[in-house]
Short mmCIF file of N, CA, C and O in Angstrom, two decimals:
data_model
loop_
_atom_site.label_atom_id
_atom_site.label_comp_id
_atom_site.label_asym_id
_atom_site.label_seq_id
_atom_site.Cartn_x
_atom_site.Cartn_y
_atom_site.Cartn_z
N GLU A 72 -6.82 35.86 61.55
CA GLU A 72 -7.17 34.55 61.10
C GLU A 72 -6.76 34.59 59.95
O GLU A 72 -7.93 34.88 58.68
N ILE A 73 -5.76 33.31 59.68
CA ILE A 73 -6.11 32.39 57.72
C ILE A 73 -7.80 31.69 57.38
O ILE A 73 -7.19 31.44 56.78
N LYS A 74 -8.25 31.20 58.21
CA LYS A 74 -9.33 30.68 58.39
C LYS A 74 -10.30 31.45 57.50
O LYS A 74 -11.33 31.17 57.06
N ASP A 75 -9.83 33.01 58.46
CA ASP A 75 -11.48 33.70 57.62
C ASP A 75 -11.09 34.18 55.77
O ASP A 75 -11.61 35.06 55.40
N ILE A 76 -9.69 34.09 55.16
CA ILE A 76 -9.00 34.09 53.84
C ILE A 76 -9.36 33.28 52.74
O ILE A 76 -9.54 31.99 52.83
N PRO A 77 -10.88 33.58 52.47
CA PRO A 77 -11.42 32.80 51.09
C PRO A 77 -10.66 32.05 49.89
O PRO A 77 -9.47 32.50 49.67
N GLN A 78 -11.15 31.65 49.53
CA GLN A 78 -9.73 30.23 48.89
C GLN A 78 -10.41 30.74 47.17
O GLN A 78 -11.32 30.87 46.83
N GLY A 79 -9.20 31.57 46.55
CA GLY A 79 -10.24 31.39 44.96
C GLY A 79 -8.25 32.86 44.78
O GLY A 79 -7.55 33.15 45.06
N ASN A 80 -9.14 33.22 43.57
CA ASN A 80 -8.54 34.76 42.94
C ASN A 80 -8.97 35.73 44.43
O ASN A 80 -9.82 36.65 44.64
N LEU A 81 -7.81 36.55 44.89
CA LEU A 81 -8.06 37.30 45.37
C LEU A 81 -6.64 38.45 45.27
O LEU A 81 -5.36 38.63 44.86
N GLY A 82 -7.21 39.37 44.05
CA GLY A 82 -6.34 40.29 43.12
C GLY A 82 -4.78 39.84 42.09
O GLY A 82 -4.05 40.23 42.89
N GLY A 83 -5.22 39.16 41.74
CA GLY A 83 -4.13 38.84 41.08
C GLY A 83 -3.27 37.81 41.83
O GLY A 83 -2.48 37.27 40.84
N LYS A 84 -3.44 37.11 42.25
CA LYS A 84 -3.26 35.69 42.93
C LYS A 84 -3.84 35.10 43.67
O LYS A 84 -5.29 35.29 43.54
N PHE A 85 -3.67 33.77 43.62
CA PHE A 85 -4.68 32.69 43.75
C PHE A 85 -3.86 32.12 44.92
O PHE A 85 -2.48 31.89 45.01
N PHE A 86 -4.92 31.99 46.07
CA PHE A 86 -4.62 31.71 46.92
C PHE A 86 -5.39 30.65 47.44
O PHE A 86 -6.60 30.43 46.83
N ALA A 87 -4.75 29.29 48.07
CA ALA A 87 -5.54 28.00 48.89
C ALA A 87 -5.19 27.40 49.75
O ALA A 87 -3.54 27.75 50.05
N TRP A 88 -5.40 26.95 50.93
CA TRP A 88 -4.95 26.80 52.13
C TRP A 88 -6.08 25.02 51.85
O TRP A 88 -6.84 25.43 51.75
N GLU A 89 -5.41 24.50 53.00
CA GLU A 89 -5.84 23.22 53.75
C GLU A 89 -5.16 23.16 54.74
O GLU A 89 -4.39 23.09 55.10
N GLU A 90 -6.25 22.40 55.69
CA GLU A 90 -6.01 22.69 57.12
C GLU A 90 -5.59 20.87 57.22
O GLU A 90 -6.42 19.91 56.96
N VAL A 91 -4.67 20.04 58.26
CA VAL A 91 -4.16 18.87 57.83
C VAL A 91 -4.59 18.61 59.24
O VAL A 91 -4.90 19.33 60.78
N SER A 92 -4.65 17.31 59.57
CA SER A 92 -4.55 16.65 60.78
C SER A 92 -3.90 17.19 62.42
O SER A 92 -4.54 17.29 62.95
N THR A 93 -2.77 17.85 62.00
CA THR A 93 -1.93 18.11 62.71
C THR A 93 -2.97 19.95 63.56
O THR A 93 -2.12 19.90 64.39
N GLY A 94 -3.81 20.01 62.95
CA GLY A 94 -3.90 21.63 62.71
C GLY A 94 -3.34 23.56 62.34
O GLY A 94 -3.92 23.76 62.63
N TRP A 95 -2.25 22.23 62.12
CA TRP A 95 -1.62 23.23 60.73
C TRP A 95 -2.56 23.22 59.38
O TRP A 95 -3.56 22.48 59.58
N LEU A 96 -2.45 24.20 58.90
CA LEU A 96 -2.71 24.97 57.82
C LEU A 96 -1.28 24.45 56.80
O LEU A 96 -0.35 25.43 56.97
N ILE A 97 -1.48 24.58 55.37
CA ILE A 97 -0.64 24.64 54.36
C ILE A 97 -1.73 24.95 53.51
O ILE A 97 -2.79 24.95 53.31
N GLY A 98 -1.17 26.52 53.10
CA GLY A 98 -1.48 27.50 52.19
C GLY A 98 -0.22 27.53 50.58
O GLY A 98 1.04 27.58 51.15
N ILE A 99 -0.99 28.05 50.04
CA ILE A 99 -0.30 28.18 48.18
C ILE A 99 -1.11 29.58 48.07
O ILE A 99 -2.12 29.42 48.23
N GLN A 100 -0.27 30.30 47.57
CA GLN A 100 -0.54 31.42 47.17
C GLN A 100 0.89 31.50 45.86
O GLN A 100 1.94 31.38 45.21
N VAL A 101 -0.36 31.58 44.66
CA VAL A 101 0.05 31.61 43.20
C VAL A 101 -0.11 32.90 42.48
O VAL A 101 -1.28 33.09 42.18
N GLU A 102 1.01 33.81 41.51
CA GLU A 102 0.25 34.86 40.82
C GLU A 102 -0.48 34.19 39.82
O GLU A 102 -0.14 33.09 39.45
N GLU A 103 -1.37 34.83 39.68
CA GLU A 103 -2.12 34.47 38.22
C GLU A 103 -1.80 34.29 37.17
O GLU A 103 -2.33 33.18 36.06
N SER A 104 -1.13 34.98 36.53
CA SER A 104 -0.34 34.49 35.01
C SER A 104 0.65 33.60 34.93
O SER A 104 0.85 32.75 33.96
N ASN A 105 1.58 33.58 36.11
CA ASN A 105 2.03 32.08 36.06
C ASN A 105 0.96 31.06 36.45
O ASN A 105 1.28 30.20 35.28
N TRP A 106 -0.12 30.99 37.27
CA TRP A 106 -0.93 29.78 36.86
C TRP A 106 -1.46 29.23 35.62
O TRP A 106 -1.88 28.39 35.61
N LEU A 107 -1.52 30.47 35.00
CA LEU A 107 -2.88 30.90 33.46
C LEU A 107 -1.50 30.27 32.57
O LEU A 107 -2.03 29.31 32.04
N GLN A 108 0.22 30.54 32.15
CA GLN A 108 0.94 30.81 32.09
C GLN A 108 0.99 28.70 31.98
O GLN A 108 1.19 27.73 31.63
N SER A 109 0.51 28.54 33.34
CA SER A 109 1.23 26.70 33.07
C SER A 109 -0.10 26.02 32.52
O SER A 109 0.21 24.63 32.62
N ILE A 110 -1.36 26.47 32.86
CA ILE A 110 -2.42 25.96 32.09
C ILE A 110 -2.16 25.92 30.97
O ILE A 110 -2.62 24.57 29.95
N ALA A 111 -2.09 26.99 30.05
CA ALA A 111 -1.64 27.06 29.05
C ALA A 111 -0.52 26.14 28.43
O ALA A 111 -0.41 25.62 27.38
N ASN A 112 0.89 25.77 28.99
CA ASN A 112 2.32 25.23 28.54
C ASN A 112 1.17 23.47 28.66
O ASN A 112 1.38 23.07 28.12
N GLN A 113 0.07 22.94 29.27
CA GLN A 113 -0.08 21.32 30.06
C GLN A 113 -1.28 21.64 28.83
O GLN A 113 -1.29 20.14 28.45
N GLY A 114 -1.95 22.68 27.81
CA GLY A 114 -2.85 22.46 27.05
C GLY A 114 -2.19 22.04 25.59
O GLY A 114 -2.45 21.54 25.00
N ARG A 115 -1.27 23.78 26.09
CA ARG A 115 -0.06 23.05 24.34
C ARG A 115 0.59 21.52 24.30
O ARG A 115 0.65 21.25 23.21
N GLY A 116 0.71 20.82 25.54
CA GLY A 116 1.42 19.75 25.34
C GLY A 116 0.42 18.84 25.27
O GLY A 116 0.57 17.68 24.27
N ILE A 117 -0.90 18.88 25.39
CA ILE A 117 -1.72 17.85 25.21
C ILE A 117 -2.11 17.79 23.89
O ILE A 117 -2.52 17.04 23.12
N PHE A 118 -2.34 19.48 23.46
CA PHE A 118 -1.81 19.66 21.67
C PHE A 118 -1.00 18.49 21.14
O PHE A 118 -1.49 17.52 20.52
N TYR A 119 0.16 19.08 20.76
CA TYR A 119 0.92 17.97 20.48
C TYR A 119 1.08 16.25 20.47
O TYR A 119 1.21 15.90 20.16
N PHE A 120 0.83 15.97 21.94
CA PHE A 120 0.57 14.55 22.57
C PHE A 120 -0.45 13.46 21.51
O PHE A 120 -0.31 13.15 20.72
N ILE A 121 -1.67 14.53 21.33
CA ILE A 121 -2.28 14.04 20.44
C ILE A 121 -2.66 14.37 19.27
O ILE A 121 -2.36 13.48 18.49
N LEU A 122 -1.95 15.11 18.74
CA LEU A 122 -1.39 15.52 17.38
C LEU A 122 -0.46 14.49 16.98
O LEU A 122 -0.38 13.74 15.61
N PHE A 123 1.07 14.55 17.70
CA PHE A 123 1.44 12.99 17.53
C PHE A 123 1.33 11.96 17.51
O PHE A 123 1.41 10.79 16.84
N ALA A 124 0.30 11.97 18.50
CA ALA A 124 -0.64 9.94 18.70
C ALA A 124 -1.67 9.47 17.42
O ALA A 124 -1.51 8.76 17.25
N VAL A 125 -2.15 10.68 16.60
CA VAL A 125 -2.75 11.06 15.51
C VAL A 125 -2.13 10.90 13.92
O VAL A 125 -2.48 9.85 13.30
N LEU A 126 -1.11 11.31 14.42
CA LEU A 126 0.14 11.45 13.14
C LEU A 126 0.74 10.79 12.81
O LEU A 126 0.70 10.35 11.43
N ILE A 127 1.63 10.60 13.71
CA ILE A 127 2.54 9.22 13.39
C ILE A 127 2.10 8.11 13.22
O ILE A 127 2.41 7.30 11.91
N PRO A 128 0.80 7.13 13.64
CA PRO A 128 0.01 6.48 13.66
C PRO A 128 -0.23 6.00 10.98
O PRO A 128 -0.23 5.23 10.99
N LEU A 129 -0.69 7.45 11.58
CA LEU A 129 -2.17 7.71 10.61
C LEU A 129 -0.72 7.69 8.85
O LEU A 129 -0.63 7.24 7.60
N VAL A 130 0.61 8.60 9.46
CA VAL A 130 2.07 8.14 7.93
C VAL A 130 2.20 6.78 8.44
O VAL A 130 2.19 6.73 7.28
N LEU A 131 2.21 6.38 9.50
CA LEU A 131 2.95 4.58 9.51
C LEU A 131 1.89 4.20 8.37
O LEU A 131 2.66 2.83 7.79
N ALA A 132 -0.01 4.07 9.16
CA ALA A 132 -0.51 3.20 7.96
C ALA A 132 -0.06 3.75 6.60
O ALA A 132 -0.33 2.30 5.75
N PHE A 133 -0.63 4.63 6.27
CA PHE A 133 -0.40 4.92 4.95
C PHE A 133 1.25 4.51 4.26
O PHE A 133 1.81 3.75 2.74
N PHE A 134 2.18 4.33 5.04
CA PHE A 134 3.21 4.34 4.09
C PHE A 134 3.34 2.28 4.41
O PHE A 134 3.46 2.11 3.33
N PHE A 135 2.21 1.73 5.32
CA PHE A 135 2.56 0.30 5.28
C PHE A 135 1.80 -0.16 4.13
O PHE A 135 2.17 -1.05 2.98
N SER A 136 0.79 0.48 3.43
CA SER A 136 -0.27 0.04 3.47
C SER A 136 0.05 0.37 2.11
O SER A 136 0.17 -0.25 0.85
N TYR A 137 1.01 1.30 1.44
CA TYR A 137 1.87 1.65 -0.17
C TYR A 137 2.22 0.49 -0.40
O TYR A 137 2.53 -0.01 -1.43
N GLN A 138 3.19 0.35 0.98
CA GLN A 138 4.24 -1.34 0.53
C GLN A 138 3.46 -2.61 0.69
O GLN A 138 3.63 -3.67 -0.41
N PHE A 139 2.21 -2.65 1.10
CA PHE A 139 1.52 -3.86 0.46
C PHE A 139 0.94 -3.71 -0.69
O PHE A 139 0.30 -4.64 -1.27
N THR A 140 0.57 -2.87 -0.86
CA THR A 140 -0.14 -2.46 -2.11
C THR A 140 -0.06 -2.39 -3.40
O THR A 140 -0.52 -3.11 -4.32
N LYS A 141 1.23 -2.13 -3.06
CA LYS A 141 2.56 -1.55 -4.78
C LYS A 141 2.47 -3.09 -5.46
O LYS A 141 2.41 -3.03 -6.29
N PRO A 142 2.94 -4.19 -4.56
CA PRO A 142 3.58 -5.45 -5.30
C PRO A 142 1.51 -5.58 -5.97
O PRO A 142 1.81 -6.66 -7.45
N LEU A 143 0.50 -5.50 -5.96
CA LEU A 143 -0.05 -6.31 -6.07
C LEU A 143 -0.74 -5.38 -7.33
O LEU A 143 -1.36 -5.70 -7.92
N LEU A 144 -0.53 -3.85 -7.06
CA LEU A 144 -1.14 -3.05 -8.01
C LEU A 144 -0.15 -3.96 -9.20
O LEU A 144 -0.69 -3.56 -10.20
N GLN A 145 0.87 -3.12 -9.02
CA GLN A 145 1.48 -3.97 -10.95
C GLN A 145 1.23 -5.73 -11.03
O GLN A 145 1.22 -5.72 -12.19
N LEU A 146 0.90 -6.12 -10.25
CA LEU A 146 0.20 -7.87 -10.62
C LEU A 146 -0.51 -7.09 -11.44
O LEU A 146 -1.07 -8.07 -12.25
N GLN A 147 -1.24 -6.80 -10.44
CA GLN A 147 -3.29 -6.93 -11.30
C GLN A 147 -2.68 -6.03 -12.71
O GLN A 147 -3.22 -6.24 -13.90
N GLN A 148 -1.80 -4.73 -12.98
CA GLN A 148 -1.48 -4.38 -14.22
C GLN A 148 -1.19 -5.48 -15.26
O GLN A 148 -1.54 -5.66 -16.41
N LYS A 149 0.02 -6.41 -14.95
CA LYS A 149 0.32 -6.99 -15.32
C LYS A 149 -0.28 -8.25 -16.09
O LYS A 149 -0.83 -8.58 -17.25
N MET A 150 -1.03 -8.55 -14.96
CA MET A 150 -2.64 -9.57 -15.56
C MET A 150 -3.60 -8.77 -16.05
O MET A 150 -4.00 -9.85 -17.50
N PHE A 151 -3.43 -7.32 -16.13
CA PHE A 151 -4.56 -7.13 -17.59
C PHE A 151 -4.04 -7.09 -18.66
O PHE A 151 -4.85 -7.64 -19.88
N TYR A 152 -2.27 -6.15 -19.07
CA TYR A 152 -1.99 -6.92 -19.79
C TYR A 152 -1.90 -8.03 -20.83
O TYR A 152 -1.29 -9.05 -21.63
N ALA A 153 -1.49 -9.72 -20.14
CA ALA A 153 -1.24 -10.31 -20.16
C ALA A 153 -2.95 -11.14 -20.67
O ALA A 153 -2.96 -12.17 -21.04
N SER A 154 -3.90 -10.47 -20.41
CA SER A 154 -5.62 -11.50 -20.31
C SER A 154 -5.33 -11.00 -21.99
O SER A 154 -6.51 -11.34 -23.00
N PHE A 155 -4.77 -9.32 -22.61
CA PHE A 155 -5.13 -9.21 -24.31
C PHE A 155 -3.30 -10.28 -25.24
O PHE A 155 -3.73 -10.23 -26.19
N GLY A 156 -3.18 -11.52 -24.16
CA GLY A 156 -2.05 -12.14 -25.07
C GLY A 156 -0.44 -11.72 -24.44
O GLY A 156 -0.19 -12.39 -25.89
N THR A 157 -0.15 -10.42 -24.06
CA THR A 157 0.93 -10.50 -23.56
C THR A 157 1.67 -10.60 -23.16
O THR A 157 1.45 -10.63 -21.84
N TYR A 158 2.57 -11.94 -22.92
CA TYR A 158 3.66 -12.41 -21.81
C TYR A 158 4.37 -12.46 -21.99
O TYR A 158 4.57 -13.34 -21.07
N ASP A 159 5.04 -12.09 -22.59
CA ASP A 159 6.19 -11.69 -21.25
C ASP A 159 6.74 -10.30 -20.67
O ASP A 159 7.15 -9.69 -20.93
N LEU A 160 5.45 -10.67 -19.75
CA LEU A 160 5.88 -9.99 -18.23
C LEU A 160 6.03 -10.69 -17.17
O LEU A 160 5.37 -12.14 -17.60
N ARG A 161 7.04 -9.95 -16.77
CA ARG A 161 7.14 -10.34 -15.35
C ARG A 161 7.14 -9.58 -14.50
O ARG A 161 7.63 -8.63 -14.61
N VAL A 162 7.12 -10.04 -13.15
CA VAL A 162 6.32 -8.91 -12.09
C VAL A 162 7.95 -9.45 -10.70
O VAL A 162 8.03 -10.91 -10.27
N PRO A 163 8.28 -7.86 -10.56
CA PRO A 163 9.66 -8.54 -9.60
C PRO A 163 8.91 -9.10 -7.95
O PRO A 163 7.78 -9.29 -7.69
N VAL A 164 9.97 -10.41 -7.50
CA VAL A 164 9.49 -10.99 -6.78
C VAL A 164 10.54 -10.03 -5.12
O VAL A 164 11.48 -10.90 -5.48
N SER A 165 9.96 -9.75 -4.60
CA SER A 165 11.08 -8.67 -3.20
C SER A 165 10.68 -9.68 -2.29
O SER A 165 11.91 -9.62 -0.90
N ASN A 166 10.18 -10.49 -2.00
CA ASN A 166 10.85 -11.40 -0.91
C ASN A 166 9.19 -12.69 -0.84
O ASN A 166 9.05 -12.99 -1.77
N SER A 167 9.69 -13.38 0.27
CA SER A 167 9.46 -15.11 0.54
C SER A 167 8.19 -15.14 1.33
O SER A 167 7.21 -15.76 1.38
N SER A 168 6.99 -13.84 1.28
CA SER A 168 5.97 -13.96 1.65
C SER A 168 4.29 -14.51 0.93
O SER A 168 4.93 -14.74 -0.18
N GLU A 169 3.35 -14.10 1.18
CA GLU A 169 2.52 -14.67 0.42
C GLU A 169 2.70 -14.11 -1.12
O GLU A 169 2.47 -14.16 -1.85
N LEU A 170 2.49 -12.94 -0.75
CA LEU A 170 3.03 -11.73 -2.14
C LEU A 170 3.46 -12.21 -2.78
O LEU A 170 3.85 -12.02 -4.32
N GLY A 171 4.80 -12.52 -2.50
CA GLY A 171 6.21 -12.90 -2.91
C GLY A 171 6.11 -14.30 -4.08
O GLY A 171 6.78 -14.41 -5.24
N LEU A 172 5.62 -14.81 -3.10
CA LEU A 172 5.19 -16.09 -3.81
C LEU A 172 4.26 -16.30 -4.87
O LEU A 172 4.02 -16.91 -6.11
N LEU A 173 3.39 -15.35 -4.88
CA LEU A 173 1.75 -14.88 -5.68
C LEU A 173 2.81 -14.90 -7.16
O LEU A 173 2.19 -14.98 -8.14
N ALA A 174 3.98 -13.65 -6.49
CA ALA A 174 4.37 -12.75 -8.24
C ALA A 174 4.89 -13.87 -8.64
O ALA A 174 5.34 -14.52 -10.07
N GLU A 175 5.81 -15.06 -7.70
CA GLU A 175 6.33 -16.34 -8.62
C GLU A 175 5.24 -16.72 -8.97
O GLU A 175 6.76 -17.68 -10.68
N ASN A 176 4.94 -17.18 -9.49
CA ASN A 176 3.60 -18.35 -9.95
C ASN A 176 3.01 -17.60 -10.97
O ASN A 176 3.09 -17.98 -11.69
N PHE A 177 2.81 -16.28 -11.16
CA PHE A 177 2.25 -16.34 -11.65
C PHE A 177 3.40 -15.54 -12.70
O PHE A 177 3.56 -15.59 -14.59
N ASN A 178 4.73 -15.34 -12.58
CA ASN A 178 6.43 -15.62 -13.71
C ASN A 178 6.18 -16.67 -14.30
O ASN A 178 6.32 -17.04 -15.20
N ARG A 179 5.75 -17.82 -13.68
CA ARG A 179 5.89 -18.91 -13.93
C ARG A 179 5.09 -19.22 -15.41
O ARG A 179 4.91 -19.76 -16.18
N LEU A 180 3.31 -18.92 -14.47
CA LEU A 180 2.47 -18.96 -15.18
C LEU A 180 2.82 -18.09 -17.21
O LEU A 180 2.66 -18.79 -18.11
N MET A 181 3.48 -16.80 -16.73
CA MET A 181 3.95 -16.36 -18.64
C MET A 181 4.92 -17.40 -18.89
O MET A 181 4.84 -17.16 -19.88
N GLU A 182 5.80 -16.97 -18.38
CA GLU A 182 6.91 -18.00 -18.86
C GLU A 182 6.15 -19.63 -19.74
O GLU A 182 6.54 -19.83 -20.77
N TYR A 183 5.21 -20.58 -19.54
CA TYR A 183 4.26 -21.20 -19.90
C TYR A 183 3.90 -21.28 -20.22
O TYR A 183 3.34 -21.65 -21.85
N LEU A 184 3.32 -19.62 -20.99
CA LEU A 184 1.85 -19.53 -21.61
C LEU A 184 2.99 -18.76 -22.61
O LEU A 184 2.65 -19.16 -24.17
N GLU A 185 3.98 -18.23 -22.24
CA GLU A 185 5.44 -17.93 -23.63
C GLU A 185 5.58 -19.33 -24.36
O GLU A 185 5.22 -19.29 -25.43
N LYS A 186 5.57 -20.22 -23.84
CA LYS A 186 5.94 -21.44 -24.41
C LYS A 186 5.36 -21.87 -25.29
O LYS A 186 5.05 -22.25 -26.72
N ILE A 187 3.72 -22.02 -24.60
CA ILE A 187 2.41 -22.36 -25.65
C ILE A 187 1.93 -21.47 -26.94
O ILE A 187 2.03 -21.79 -27.97
N GLN A 188 2.13 -20.64 -26.46
CA GLN A 188 2.47 -19.58 -27.43
C GLN A 188 3.07 -20.02 -28.70
O GLN A 188 2.62 -19.25 -30.04
N GLY A 189 4.01 -19.76 -28.58
CA GLY A 189 5.34 -19.89 -29.34
C GLY A 189 5.36 -21.72 -30.22
O GLY A 189 5.53 -21.73 -31.21
N ILE A 190 4.93 -22.08 -29.04
CA ILE A 190 4.17 -23.80 -30.02
C ILE A 190 3.13 -23.35 -31.34
O ILE A 190 3.17 -24.11 -32.32
N ASP A 191 2.25 -22.88 -30.63
CA ASP A 191 1.70 -22.51 -31.67
C ASP A 191 1.41 -22.06 -32.45
O ASP A 191 1.02 -21.51 -33.53
N ILE A 192 2.16 -20.86 -32.13
CA ILE A 192 2.52 -19.71 -33.70
C ILE A 192 3.43 -21.11 -34.54
O ILE A 192 3.35 -20.69 -35.54
N LEU A 193 5.05 -21.80 -33.63
CA LEU A 193 5.29 -22.16 -34.91
C LEU A 193 4.13 -23.38 -35.31
O LEU A 193 4.09 -23.91 -36.70
N HIS A 194 3.11 -24.20 -34.86
CA HIS A 194 1.89 -24.68 -35.89
C HIS A 194 1.11 -24.45 -36.59
O HIS A 194 0.98 -24.88 -37.46
N ASP A 195 0.61 -23.49 -35.90
CA ASP A 195 0.83 -22.71 -37.00
C ASP A 195 1.40 -22.17 -38.51
O ASP A 195 -0.05 -22.63 -39.40
N GLU A 196 2.17 -21.71 -38.07
CA GLU A 196 3.37 -21.59 -39.55
C GLU A 196 3.28 -23.00 -40.21
O GLU A 196 3.45 -22.94 -41.18
N ARG A 197 3.12 -24.02 -39.74
CA ARG A 197 3.92 -25.19 -40.70
C ARG A 197 2.53 -26.04 -40.62
O ARG A 197 2.28 -26.10 -42.09
N SER A 198 1.60 -25.05 -40.44
CA SER A 198 0.12 -25.79 -41.47
C SER A 198 -0.30 -23.97 -42.47
O SER A 198 -0.77 -25.39 -43.43
N ARG A 199 0.25 -23.44 -42.25
CA ARG A 199 -0.16 -23.23 -43.18
C ARG A 199 1.31 -23.29 -44.12
O ARG A 199 0.51 -22.62 -45.90
N ILE A 200 2.19 -23.64 -43.96
CA ILE A 200 2.69 -23.98 -45.34
C ILE A 200 1.95 -25.26 -45.80
O ILE A 200 2.24 -25.26 -46.98
N LEU A 201 1.84 -26.14 -44.91
CA LEU A 201 0.98 -27.32 -45.16
C LEU A 201 0.23 -26.90 -46.33
O LEU A 201 0.20 -27.60 -47.56
N ASN A 202 -0.62 -26.17 -45.91
CA ASN A 202 -1.93 -25.94 -46.55
C ASN A 202 -0.80 -25.76 -47.86
O ASN A 202 -1.92 -25.09 -48.92
N ILE A 203 -0.57 -24.21 -47.79
CA ILE A 203 0.23 -24.06 -49.02
C ILE A 203 0.87 -25.06 -50.21
O ILE A 203 0.19 -25.13 -51.48
N SER A 204 1.54 -26.38 -49.38
CA SER A 204 1.93 -26.59 -50.22
C SER A 204 0.99 -27.94 -50.46
O SER A 204 1.06 -28.55 -52.07
N GLU A 205 -0.03 -28.09 -50.46
CA GLU A 205 -1.26 -28.71 -50.43
C GLU A 205 -1.89 -28.29 -51.96
O GLU A 205 -2.22 -28.74 -52.86
N ASP A 206 -1.92 -26.75 -52.04
CA ASP A 206 -2.36 -25.86 -52.13
C ASP A 206 -1.66 -26.27 -54.11
O ASP A 206 -2.37 -26.11 -55.16
N GLU A 207 -0.37 -26.13 -53.85
CA GLU A 207 0.49 -26.00 -54.53
C GLU A 207 0.91 -27.46 -55.66
O GLU A 207 0.80 -27.71 -56.78
N SER A 208 0.20 -28.97 -54.72
CA SER A 208 0.44 -29.98 -55.40
C SER A 208 -0.43 -30.11 -56.16
O SER A 208 -1.25 -30.54 -57.07
N ARG A 209 -1.70 -30.10 -55.39
CA ARG A 209 -3.36 -29.61 -55.98
C ARG A 209 -3.26 -28.97 -57.85
O ARG A 209 -3.78 -29.35 -58.66
N TYR A 210 -2.74 -28.15 -57.23
CA TYR A 210 -2.24 -27.09 -58.96
C TYR A 210 -1.46 -27.34 -59.41
O TYR A 210 -1.78 -27.85 -60.37
N THR A 211 -0.37 -28.15 -60.02
CA THR A 211 0.29 -29.02 -59.88
C THR A 211 -0.04 -30.08 -60.71
O THR A 211 -0.10 -30.92 -62.06
N PHE A 212 -0.92 -31.09 -60.36
CA PHE A 212 -1.58 -32.45 -60.41
C PHE A 212 -2.35 -32.36 -61.47
O PHE A 212 -2.81 -32.74 -62.51
N MET A 213 -3.72 -30.58 -61.24
CA MET A 213 -4.85 -30.45 -62.18
C MET A 213 -4.06 -29.75 -63.60
O MET A 213 -4.10 -30.15 -64.22
N ASN A 214 -2.91 -29.32 -63.53
CA ASN A 214 -1.65 -28.73 -64.99
C ASN A 214 -1.57 -30.32 -65.39
O ASN A 214 -1.76 -30.01 -66.93
N VAL A 215 -1.09 -30.86 -65.07
CA VAL A 215 -0.83 -32.42 -65.26
C VAL A 215 -1.24 -32.88 -66.33
O VAL A 215 -1.28 -33.81 -67.78
N PHE A 216 -2.55 -33.38 -65.71
CA PHE A 216 -4.61 -34.07 -65.54
C PHE A 216 -4.47 -33.46 -67.75
O PHE A 216 -5.15 -33.51 -68.00
N GLN A 217 -4.13 -32.01 -66.99
CA GLN A 217 -5.03 -30.89 -68.08
C GLN A 217 -3.86 -30.84 -69.64
O GLN A 217 -4.53 -30.94 -70.00
N VAL A 218 -2.59 -30.61 -69.50
CA VAL A 218 -1.86 -30.65 -70.29
C VAL A 218 -1.99 -32.22 -71.51
O VAL A 218 -1.49 -31.87 -72.98
N ARG A 219 -2.35 -33.10 -70.61
CA ARG A 219 -2.04 -34.67 -71.77
C ARG A 219 -2.89 -34.25 -72.12
O ARG A 219 -4.23 -34.36 -72.85
#
């Protein structure tokens, strides 16, 4: 009788049975190599699923973090040079997000500082010329009085 056959591995074959409510016995017999191959295939499937479930988000995270930090790094570099008095720098405005507005305002600030620097250079040059003229007139004035 089938009920006397134990469930499990029987000489390279896996055998399992179950008695249903109608009194019938339902059984299955599978070659051990097929059964183990099925488990191995499921293991590979789970491995690939986990690999892609981890790998794809990591790649996307690196991509989006680079896209986000690239404008910040450009802005940081330009601000560093601006701190030494180089005001002819501009940051490319790529979009209208907060970073785009920050880049736009930075560019506006650099234009303003460039104008102020130009005014300061003109003022310094004018002062230098006036100082030279003042020195020359003082020298001329002193010479006029010494000659007589």
